[in-house]
mmCIF file of N, CA and C in Angstrom:
data_model
loop_
_atom_site.group_PDB
_atom_site.id
_atom_site.type_symbol
_atom_site.label_atom_id
_atom_site.label_comp_id
_atom_site.label_asym_id
_atom_site.label_seq_id
_atom_site.Cartn_x
_atom_site.Cartn_y
_atom_site.Cartn_z
ATOM 1 N N MET A 296 54.102 -15.726 54.433
ATOM 2 C CA MET A 296 53.914 -14.370 53.955
ATOM 3 C C MET A 296 54.917 -13.442 54.639
ATOM 4 N N PHE A 297 55.379 -12.466 53.927
ATOM 5 C CA PHE A 297 56.359 -11.507 54.441
ATOM 6 C C PHE A 297 55.719 -10.626 55.507
ATOM 7 N N ASP A 298 56.387 -10.472 56.608
ATOM 8 C CA ASP A 298 55.913 -9.604 57.691
ATOM 9 C C ASP A 298 56.959 -8.524 57.874
ATOM 10 N N ASP A 299 56.639 -7.292 57.475
ATOM 11 C CA ASP A 299 57.638 -6.224 57.515
ATOM 12 C C ASP A 299 58.076 -5.877 58.924
ATOM 13 N N ARG A 300 57.381 -6.374 59.935
ATOM 14 C CA ARG A 300 57.820 -6.124 61.302
ATOM 15 C C ARG A 300 59.057 -6.950 61.636
ATOM 16 N N LEU A 301 59.358 -7.965 60.818
ATOM 17 C CA LEU A 301 60.544 -8.770 61.044
ATOM 18 C C LEU A 301 61.806 -8.040 60.612
ATOM 19 N N TYR A 302 61.640 -6.983 59.861
ATOM 20 C CA TYR A 302 62.769 -6.220 59.370
ATOM 21 C C TYR A 302 62.923 -4.960 60.201
ATOM 22 N N ARG A 303 64.150 -4.670 60.576
ATOM 23 C CA ARG A 303 64.444 -3.501 61.396
ATOM 24 C C ARG A 303 65.368 -2.605 60.592
ATOM 25 N N ALA A 304 64.896 -1.457 60.222
ATOM 26 C CA ALA A 304 65.714 -0.531 59.439
ATOM 27 C C ALA A 304 66.779 0.079 60.344
ATOM 28 N N GLY A 305 68.033 -0.019 59.915
ATOM 29 C CA GLY A 305 69.127 0.534 60.707
ATOM 30 C C GLY A 305 69.264 2.028 60.493
ATOM 31 N N GLU A 306 70.007 2.638 61.370
ATOM 32 C CA GLU A 306 70.232 4.074 61.275
ATOM 33 C C GLU A 306 71.344 4.339 60.276
ATOM 34 N N SER A 307 71.181 5.375 59.515
ATOM 35 C CA SER A 307 72.171 5.751 58.522
ATOM 36 C C SER A 307 73.048 6.861 59.078
ATOM 37 N N VAL A 308 74.330 6.810 58.740
ATOM 38 C CA VAL A 308 75.255 7.823 59.236
ATOM 39 C C VAL A 308 75.172 9.089 58.397
ATOM 40 N N GLY A 309 75.235 8.966 57.060
ATOM 41 C CA GLY A 309 75.255 10.139 56.198
ATOM 42 C C GLY A 309 73.975 10.289 55.401
ATOM 43 N N TRP A 310 73.502 9.222 54.808
ATOM 44 C CA TRP A 310 72.282 9.220 54.014
ATOM 45 C C TRP A 310 71.728 7.805 54.003
ATOM 46 N N THR A 311 70.520 7.652 53.554
ATOM 47 C CA THR A 311 69.884 6.338 53.547
ATOM 48 C C THR A 311 69.464 5.979 52.125
ATOM 49 N N PRO A 312 70.079 4.945 51.541
ATOM 50 C CA PRO A 312 69.660 4.541 50.198
ATOM 51 C C PRO A 312 68.258 3.930 50.247
ATOM 52 N N ALA A 313 67.455 4.228 49.229
ATOM 53 C CA ALA A 313 66.112 3.663 49.137
ATOM 54 C C ALA A 313 66.222 2.154 48.936
ATOM 55 N N CYS A 314 65.233 1.425 49.479
ATOM 56 C CA CYS A 314 65.243 -0.032 49.396
ATOM 57 C C CYS A 314 63.843 -0.534 49.084
ATOM 58 N N ASP A 315 63.726 -1.411 48.092
ATOM 59 C CA ASP A 315 62.484 -2.124 47.805
ATOM 60 C C ASP A 315 62.663 -3.541 48.329
ATOM 61 N N ILE A 316 61.620 -4.093 48.949
ATOM 62 C CA ILE A 316 61.662 -5.464 49.466
ATOM 63 C C ILE A 316 60.529 -6.236 48.821
ATOM 64 N N TYR A 317 60.870 -7.368 48.224
ATOM 65 C CA TYR A 317 59.911 -8.196 47.502
ATOM 66 C C TYR A 317 60.025 -9.630 47.995
ATOM 67 N N GLU A 318 58.887 -10.300 48.170
ATOM 68 C CA GLU A 318 58.903 -11.696 48.601
ATOM 69 C C GLU A 318 58.039 -12.531 47.673
ATOM 70 N N ASP A 319 58.536 -13.728 47.353
ATOM 71 C CA ASP A 319 57.745 -14.703 46.609
ATOM 72 C C ASP A 319 57.982 -16.076 47.241
ATOM 73 N N GLU A 320 57.558 -17.136 46.578
ATOM 74 C CA GLU A 320 57.699 -18.482 47.139
ATOM 75 C C GLU A 320 59.155 -18.890 47.324
ATOM 76 N N GLU A 321 60.035 -18.364 46.481
ATOM 77 C CA GLU A 321 61.442 -18.765 46.510
ATOM 78 C C GLU A 321 62.261 -18.032 47.559
ATOM 79 N N GLY A 322 61.897 -16.796 47.879
ATOM 80 C CA GLY A 322 62.693 -16.046 48.841
ATOM 81 C C GLY A 322 62.306 -14.584 48.910
ATOM 82 N N VAL A 323 63.189 -13.809 49.523
ATOM 83 C CA VAL A 323 63.000 -12.373 49.686
ATOM 84 C C VAL A 323 64.115 -11.679 48.902
ATOM 85 N N THR A 324 63.766 -10.597 48.213
ATOM 86 C CA THR A 324 64.748 -9.841 47.442
ATOM 87 C C THR A 324 64.745 -8.399 47.919
ATOM 88 N N LEU A 325 65.925 -7.876 48.212
ATOM 89 C CA LEU A 325 66.091 -6.474 48.585
ATOM 90 C C LEU A 325 66.811 -5.785 47.440
ATOM 91 N N ARG A 326 66.278 -4.644 46.991
ATOM 92 C CA ARG A 326 66.903 -3.865 45.917
ATOM 93 C C ARG A 326 67.211 -2.475 46.455
ATOM 94 N N PHE A 327 68.490 -2.094 46.414
ATOM 95 C CA PHE A 327 68.938 -0.807 46.939
ATOM 96 C C PHE A 327 69.324 0.118 45.797
ATOM 97 N N ASP A 328 68.894 1.377 45.875
ATOM 98 C CA ASP A 328 69.268 2.395 44.902
ATOM 99 C C ASP A 328 70.614 2.967 45.323
ATOM 100 N N LEU A 329 71.671 2.535 44.629
ATOM 101 C CA LEU A 329 73.025 2.966 44.964
ATOM 102 C C LEU A 329 73.694 3.655 43.780
ATOM 103 N N ALA A 330 72.927 4.461 43.064
ATOM 104 C CA ALA A 330 73.489 5.204 41.931
ATOM 105 C C ALA A 330 74.670 6.041 42.405
ATOM 106 N N GLY A 331 75.768 5.931 41.692
ATOM 107 C CA GLY A 331 76.948 6.712 42.032
ATOM 108 C C GLY A 331 77.825 6.083 43.096
ATOM 109 N N VAL A 332 77.451 4.896 43.574
ATOM 110 C CA VAL A 332 78.257 4.197 44.581
ATOM 111 C C VAL A 332 78.985 3.053 43.886
ATOM 112 N N GLU A 333 80.284 3.033 44.012
ATOM 113 C CA GLU A 333 81.085 1.966 43.427
ATOM 114 C C GLU A 333 80.855 0.667 44.211
ATOM 115 N N PRO A 334 80.659 -0.468 43.526
ATOM 116 C CA PRO A 334 80.468 -1.736 44.236
ATOM 117 C C PRO A 334 81.588 -2.038 45.237
ATOM 118 N N LYS A 335 82.809 -1.579 44.941
ATOM 119 C CA LYS A 335 83.923 -1.821 45.861
ATOM 120 C C LYS A 335 83.771 -1.037 47.162
ATOM 121 N N ASP A 336 82.897 -0.018 47.159
ATOM 122 C CA ASP A 336 82.664 0.804 48.347
ATOM 123 C C ASP A 336 81.454 0.330 49.153
ATOM 124 N N VAL A 337 80.956 -0.888 48.854
ATOM 125 C CA VAL A 337 79.795 -1.448 49.551
ATOM 126 C C VAL A 337 80.207 -2.748 50.233
ATOM 127 N N ASP A 338 79.777 -2.894 51.479
ATOM 128 C CA ASP A 338 80.043 -4.103 52.267
ATOM 129 C C ASP A 338 78.703 -4.687 52.696
ATOM 130 N N VAL A 339 78.439 -5.938 52.325
ATOM 131 C CA VAL A 339 77.209 -6.631 52.704
ATOM 132 C C VAL A 339 77.608 -7.778 53.619
ATOM 133 N N ARG A 340 77.000 -7.817 54.828
ATOM 134 C CA ARG A 340 77.324 -8.862 55.803
ATOM 135 C C ARG A 340 76.064 -9.440 56.408
ATOM 136 N N PHE A 341 76.136 -10.727 56.744
ATOM 137 C CA PHE A 341 75.056 -11.394 57.462
ATOM 138 C C PHE A 341 75.651 -11.986 58.733
ATOM 139 N N GLU A 342 75.112 -11.579 59.879
ATOM 140 C CA GLU A 342 75.641 -12.052 61.159
ATOM 141 C C GLU A 342 74.526 -12.057 62.195
ATOM 142 N N ASN A 343 74.391 -13.182 62.890
ATOM 143 C CA ASN A 343 73.389 -13.328 63.957
ATOM 144 C C ASN A 343 71.981 -12.944 63.513
ATOM 145 N N GLY A 344 71.606 -13.357 62.306
ATOM 146 C CA GLY A 344 70.263 -13.104 61.812
ATOM 147 C C GLY A 344 70.024 -11.703 61.283
ATOM 148 N N VAL A 345 71.085 -10.896 61.170
ATOM 149 C CA VAL A 345 70.943 -9.506 60.702
ATOM 150 C C VAL A 345 71.775 -9.302 59.434
ATOM 151 N N LEU A 346 71.121 -8.788 58.385
ATOM 152 C CA LEU A 346 71.809 -8.417 57.157
ATOM 153 C C LEU A 346 72.140 -6.933 57.264
ATOM 154 N N THR A 347 73.422 -6.581 57.089
ATOM 155 C CA THR A 347 73.851 -5.185 57.194
ATOM 156 C C THR A 347 74.537 -4.763 55.904
ATOM 157 N N LEU A 348 74.133 -3.609 55.402
ATOM 158 C CA LEU A 348 74.711 -3.015 54.207
ATOM 159 C C LEU A 348 75.377 -1.721 54.631
ATOM 160 N N ARG A 349 76.672 -1.588 54.325
ATOM 161 C CA ARG A 349 77.420 -0.362 54.636
ATOM 162 C C ARG A 349 78.131 0.095 53.373
ATOM 163 N N GLY A 350 78.288 1.385 53.243
ATOM 164 C CA GLY A 350 78.999 1.882 52.082
ATOM 165 C C GLY A 350 79.181 3.379 52.130
ATOM 166 N N GLU A 351 79.629 3.898 50.984
ATOM 167 C CA GLU A 351 79.887 5.333 50.901
ATOM 168 C C GLU A 351 79.702 5.808 49.471
ATOM 169 N N ARG A 352 79.016 6.939 49.326
ATOM 170 C CA ARG A 352 78.941 7.623 48.038
ATOM 171 C C ARG A 352 79.870 8.821 48.159
ATOM 172 N N LYS A 353 80.887 8.829 47.313
ATOM 173 C CA LYS A 353 81.897 9.885 47.381
ATOM 174 C C LYS A 353 81.577 10.996 46.401
ATOM 175 N N LEU A 354 81.830 12.227 46.807
ATOM 176 C CA LEU A 354 81.638 13.382 45.943
ATOM 177 C C LEU A 354 82.833 13.483 45.006
ATOM 178 N N GLU A 355 82.567 13.429 43.709
ATOM 179 C CA GLU A 355 83.642 13.563 42.729
ATOM 180 C C GLU A 355 84.179 14.985 42.753
ATOM 181 N N ARG A 356 85.451 15.110 42.559
ATOM 182 C CA ARG A 356 86.117 16.416 42.512
ATOM 183 C C ARG A 356 85.804 17.248 43.756
ATOM 184 N N GLU A 357 85.932 16.619 44.896
ATOM 185 C CA GLU A 357 85.620 17.303 46.155
ATOM 186 C C GLU A 357 86.471 18.558 46.340
ATOM 187 N N GLU A 358 87.687 18.532 45.772
ATOM 188 C CA GLU A 358 88.562 19.689 45.930
ATOM 189 C C GLU A 358 88.016 20.922 45.190
ATOM 190 N N LYS A 359 87.097 20.725 44.233
ATOM 191 C CA LYS A 359 86.529 21.852 43.493
ATOM 192 C C LYS A 359 85.077 22.088 43.889
ATOM 193 N N ARG A 360 84.723 21.757 45.097
ATOM 194 C CA ARG A 360 83.339 21.877 45.555
ATOM 195 C C ARG A 360 82.826 23.317 45.482
ATOM 196 N N GLU A 361 83.709 24.278 45.623
ATOM 197 C CA GLU A 361 83.272 25.673 45.582
ATOM 198 C C GLU A 361 82.736 26.058 44.206
ATOM 199 N N ASN A 362 83.035 25.262 43.168
ATOM 200 C CA ASN A 362 82.545 25.547 41.822
ATOM 201 C C ASN A 362 81.127 25.035 41.578
ATOM 202 N N TYR A 363 80.608 24.244 42.503
ATOM 203 C CA TYR A 363 79.250 23.724 42.348
ATOM 204 C C TYR A 363 78.240 24.847 42.582
ATOM 205 N N HIS A 364 77.198 24.892 41.777
ATOM 206 C CA HIS A 364 76.110 25.838 41.985
ATOM 207 C C HIS A 364 75.065 25.243 42.926
ATOM 208 N N ARG A 365 74.947 23.926 42.901
ATOM 209 C CA ARG A 365 73.956 23.257 43.737
ATOM 210 C C ARG A 365 74.414 21.817 43.970
ATOM 211 N N VAL A 366 74.261 21.335 45.207
ATOM 212 C CA VAL A 366 74.558 19.941 45.549
ATOM 213 C C VAL A 366 73.320 19.393 46.250
ATOM 214 N N GLU A 367 72.500 18.631 45.501
ATOM 215 C CA GLU A 367 71.277 18.074 46.062
ATOM 216 C C GLU A 367 71.402 16.595 46.377
ATOM 217 N N MET A 368 72.311 15.887 45.730
ATOM 218 C CA MET A 368 72.483 14.463 46.014
ATOM 219 C C MET A 368 73.154 14.310 47.372
ATOM 220 N N SER A 369 72.822 13.235 48.046
ATOM 221 C CA SER A 369 73.417 12.957 49.354
ATOM 222 C C SER A 369 74.718 12.197 49.176
ATOM 223 N N TYR A 370 75.701 12.555 49.976
ATOM 224 C CA TYR A 370 77.009 11.920 49.923
ATOM 225 C C TYR A 370 77.413 11.510 51.323
ATOM 226 N N GLY A 371 78.404 10.640 51.384
ATOM 227 C CA GLY A 371 78.915 10.193 52.677
ATOM 228 C C GLY A 371 78.615 8.729 52.902
ATOM 229 N N THR A 372 78.761 8.310 54.135
ATOM 230 C CA THR A 372 78.589 6.906 54.484
ATOM 231 C C THR A 372 77.126 6.601 54.797
ATOM 232 N N PHE A 373 76.784 5.316 54.684
ATOM 233 C CA PHE A 373 75.440 4.871 55.022
ATOM 234 C C PHE A 373 75.505 3.476 55.633
ATOM 235 N N THR A 374 74.492 3.152 56.410
ATOM 236 C CA THR A 374 74.326 1.819 56.994
ATOM 237 C C THR A 374 72.843 1.493 57.019
ATOM 238 N N ARG A 375 72.489 0.311 56.535
ATOM 239 C CA ARG A 375 71.119 -0.200 56.627
ATOM 240 C C ARG A 375 71.209 -1.604 57.201
ATOM 241 N N SER A 376 70.353 -1.921 58.161
ATOM 242 C CA SER A 376 70.330 -3.252 58.772
ATOM 243 C C SER A 376 68.915 -3.798 58.761
ATOM 244 N N PHE A 377 68.803 -5.100 58.507
ATOM 245 C CA PHE A 377 67.516 -5.780 58.465
ATOM 246 C C PHE A 377 67.609 -7.088 59.227
ATOM 247 N N THR A 378 66.727 -7.289 60.179
ATOM 248 C CA THR A 378 66.643 -8.561 60.882
ATOM 249 C C THR A 378 65.861 -9.504 59.985
ATOM 250 N N LEU A 379 66.467 -10.648 59.660
ATOM 251 C CA LEU A 379 65.856 -11.576 58.717
ATOM 252 C C LEU A 379 65.101 -12.677 59.448
ATOM 253 N N PRO A 380 64.029 -13.166 58.830
ATOM 254 C CA PRO A 380 63.304 -14.287 59.431
ATOM 255 C C PRO A 380 64.142 -15.554 59.364
ATOM 256 N N SER A 381 63.851 -16.501 60.227
ATOM 257 C CA SER A 381 64.625 -17.753 60.281
ATOM 258 C C SER A 381 64.414 -18.616 59.045
ATOM 259 N N THR A 382 63.466 -18.269 58.188
ATOM 260 C CA THR A 382 63.205 -19.038 56.973
ATOM 261 C C THR A 382 64.239 -18.789 55.879
ATOM 262 N N VAL A 383 65.103 -17.769 56.047
ATOM 263 C CA VAL A 383 66.128 -17.448 55.041
ATOM 264 C C VAL A 383 67.296 -18.421 55.157
ATOM 265 N N ASP A 384 67.748 -18.932 53.999
ATOM 266 C CA ASP A 384 68.902 -19.823 53.942
ATOM 267 C C ASP A 384 70.165 -18.968 53.827
ATOM 268 N N ALA A 385 70.801 -18.717 54.962
ATOM 269 C CA ALA A 385 71.951 -17.807 55.025
ATOM 270 C C ALA A 385 73.113 -18.252 54.134
ATOM 271 N N GLU A 386 73.244 -19.544 53.885
ATOM 272 C CA GLU A 386 74.352 -20.054 53.073
ATOM 273 C C GLU A 386 74.198 -19.702 51.587
ATOM 274 N N LYS A 387 72.998 -19.320 51.176
ATOM 275 C CA LYS A 387 72.748 -19.073 49.753
ATOM 276 C C LYS A 387 72.460 -17.609 49.429
ATOM 277 N N ILE A 388 72.734 -16.695 50.360
ATOM 278 C CA ILE A 388 72.518 -15.267 50.107
ATOM 279 C C ILE A 388 73.475 -14.802 49.012
ATOM 280 N N ARG A 389 72.933 -14.035 48.033
ATOM 281 C CA ARG A 389 73.743 -13.516 46.925
ATOM 282 C C ARG A 389 73.518 -12.016 46.779
ATOM 283 N N ALA A 390 74.549 -11.306 46.330
ATOM 284 C CA ALA A 390 74.442 -9.870 46.074
ATOM 285 C C ALA A 390 75.022 -9.579 44.698
ATOM 286 N N GLU A 391 74.314 -8.729 43.936
ATOM 287 C CA GLU A 391 74.753 -8.380 42.585
ATOM 288 C C GLU A 391 74.456 -6.904 42.326
ATOM 289 N N SER A 392 75.414 -6.214 41.711
ATOM 290 C CA SER A 392 75.248 -4.795 41.396
ATOM 291 C C SER A 392 75.159 -4.628 39.886
ATOM 292 N N LYS A 393 74.121 -3.876 39.442
ATOM 293 C CA LYS A 393 73.959 -3.622 38.009
ATOM 294 C C LYS A 393 73.246 -2.285 37.838
ATOM 295 N N ASN A 394 73.833 -1.395 37.039
ATOM 296 C CA ASN A 394 73.239 -0.098 36.720
ATOM 297 C C ASN A 394 72.842 0.701 37.960
ATOM 298 N N GLY A 395 73.659 0.653 39.000
ATOM 299 C CA GLY A 395 73.396 1.442 40.194
ATOM 300 C C GLY A 395 72.388 0.830 41.156
ATOM 301 N N ILE A 396 71.936 -0.377 40.863
ATOM 302 C CA ILE A 396 71.007 -1.084 41.738
ATOM 303 C C ILE A 396 71.724 -2.303 42.313
ATOM 304 N N LEU A 397 71.753 -2.387 43.649
ATOM 305 C CA LEU A 397 72.310 -3.561 44.315
ATOM 306 C C LEU A 397 71.148 -4.465 44.684
ATOM 307 N N THR A 398 71.177 -5.698 44.189
ATOM 308 C CA THR A 398 70.134 -6.674 44.484
ATOM 309 C C THR A 398 70.708 -7.730 45.406
ATOM 310 N N VAL A 399 70.052 -7.926 46.554
ATOM 311 C CA VAL A 399 70.458 -8.962 47.506
ATOM 312 C C VAL A 399 69.349 -9.996 47.524
ATOM 313 N N ALA A 400 69.671 -11.227 47.095
ATOM 314 C CA ALA A 400 68.707 -12.326 47.055
ATOM 315 C C ALA A 400 68.856 -13.167 48.310
ATOM 316 N N LEU A 401 67.741 -13.371 48.994
ATOM 317 C CA LEU A 401 67.706 -14.130 50.233
ATOM 318 C C LEU A 401 66.790 -15.336 50.035
ATOM 319 N N PRO A 402 67.339 -16.462 49.529
ATOM 320 C CA PRO A 402 66.496 -17.631 49.276
ATOM 321 C C PRO A 402 65.940 -18.219 50.577
ATOM 322 N N LYS A 403 64.748 -18.787 50.478
ATOM 323 C CA LYS A 403 64.149 -19.458 51.638
ATOM 324 C C LYS A 403 64.714 -20.873 51.746
ATOM 325 N N LYS A 404 64.759 -21.362 52.978
ATOM 326 C CA LYS A 404 65.149 -22.755 53.202
ATOM 327 C C LYS A 404 64.099 -23.648 52.562
ATOM 328 N N ALA A 405 64.513 -24.827 52.116
ATOM 329 C CA ALA A 405 63.597 -25.741 51.435
ATOM 330 C C ALA A 405 62.365 -26.038 52.280
ATOM 331 N N GLU A 406 62.537 -26.224 53.580
ATOM 332 C CA GLU A 406 61.402 -26.559 54.440
ATOM 333 C C GLU A 406 60.437 -25.386 54.623
ATOM 334 N N ALA A 407 60.865 -24.173 54.277
ATOM 335 C CA ALA A 407 60.010 -22.993 54.434
ATOM 336 C C ALA A 407 59.201 -22.691 53.165
ATOM 337 N N LYS A 408 59.564 -23.322 52.049
ATOM 338 C CA LYS A 408 58.868 -23.069 50.791
ATOM 339 C C LYS A 408 57.536 -23.815 50.779
ATOM 340 N N PRO A 409 56.513 -23.189 50.215
ATOM 341 C CA PRO A 409 55.237 -23.889 50.126
ATOM 342 C C PRO A 409 55.343 -25.078 49.181
ATOM 343 N N ARG A 410 54.596 -26.107 49.474
ATOM 344 C CA ARG A 410 54.616 -27.264 48.587
ATOM 345 C C ARG A 410 53.185 -27.746 48.389
ATOM 346 N N ALA A 411 52.957 -28.272 47.214
ATOM 347 C CA ALA A 411 51.623 -28.786 46.884
ATOM 348 C C ALA A 411 51.491 -30.192 47.467
ATOM 349 N N ILE A 412 50.313 -30.471 47.988
ATOM 350 C CA ILE A 412 50.026 -31.789 48.547
ATOM 351 C C ILE A 412 48.902 -32.388 47.712
ATOM 352 N N GLN A 413 49.185 -33.558 47.170
ATOM 353 C CA GLN A 413 48.221 -34.205 46.296
ATOM 354 C C GLN A 413 47.091 -34.800 47.143
ATOM 355 N N VAL A 414 45.866 -34.587 46.677
ATOM 356 C CA VAL A 414 44.695 -35.157 47.353
ATOM 357 C C VAL A 414 44.379 -36.490 46.685
ATOM 358 N N LYS A 415 44.381 -37.521 47.498
ATOM 359 C CA LYS A 415 44.084 -38.864 46.985
ATOM 360 C C LYS A 415 42.576 -39.095 46.993
ATOM 361 N N VAL A 416 42.114 -39.779 45.971
ATOM 362 C CA VAL A 416 40.696 -40.121 45.887
ATOM 363 C C VAL A 416 40.544 -41.563 46.304
ATOM 364 N N SER A 417 39.590 -41.845 47.234
ATOM 365 C CA SER A 417 39.384 -43.214 47.698
ATOM 366 C C SER A 417 38.220 -43.853 46.994
#
């Protein structure tokens, strides 16, 4: 079962993208709300048991900022870090961006997945 104490939220420099974390028998999935962030401006790394997401949401037409009536969206750099449980298979981590949502799939190692055990009748 997923224990959220195993995850350590990192400090953000400019803003913090929202993250949903989901776990099932196959693995853990992290979904980040990165609307307005170009996939090329996102770096996902796994090192020493820690998954780190870094990136930047840039303000379009920054040179004409004085023409804005209101700026409510957060811009700038961000960093999120999560300490992963040892059950994650680091070699099979995948990241995919679609419609402003970055999905990071963290499959479980085969030995960590639940398995059915047949009961024999004597």
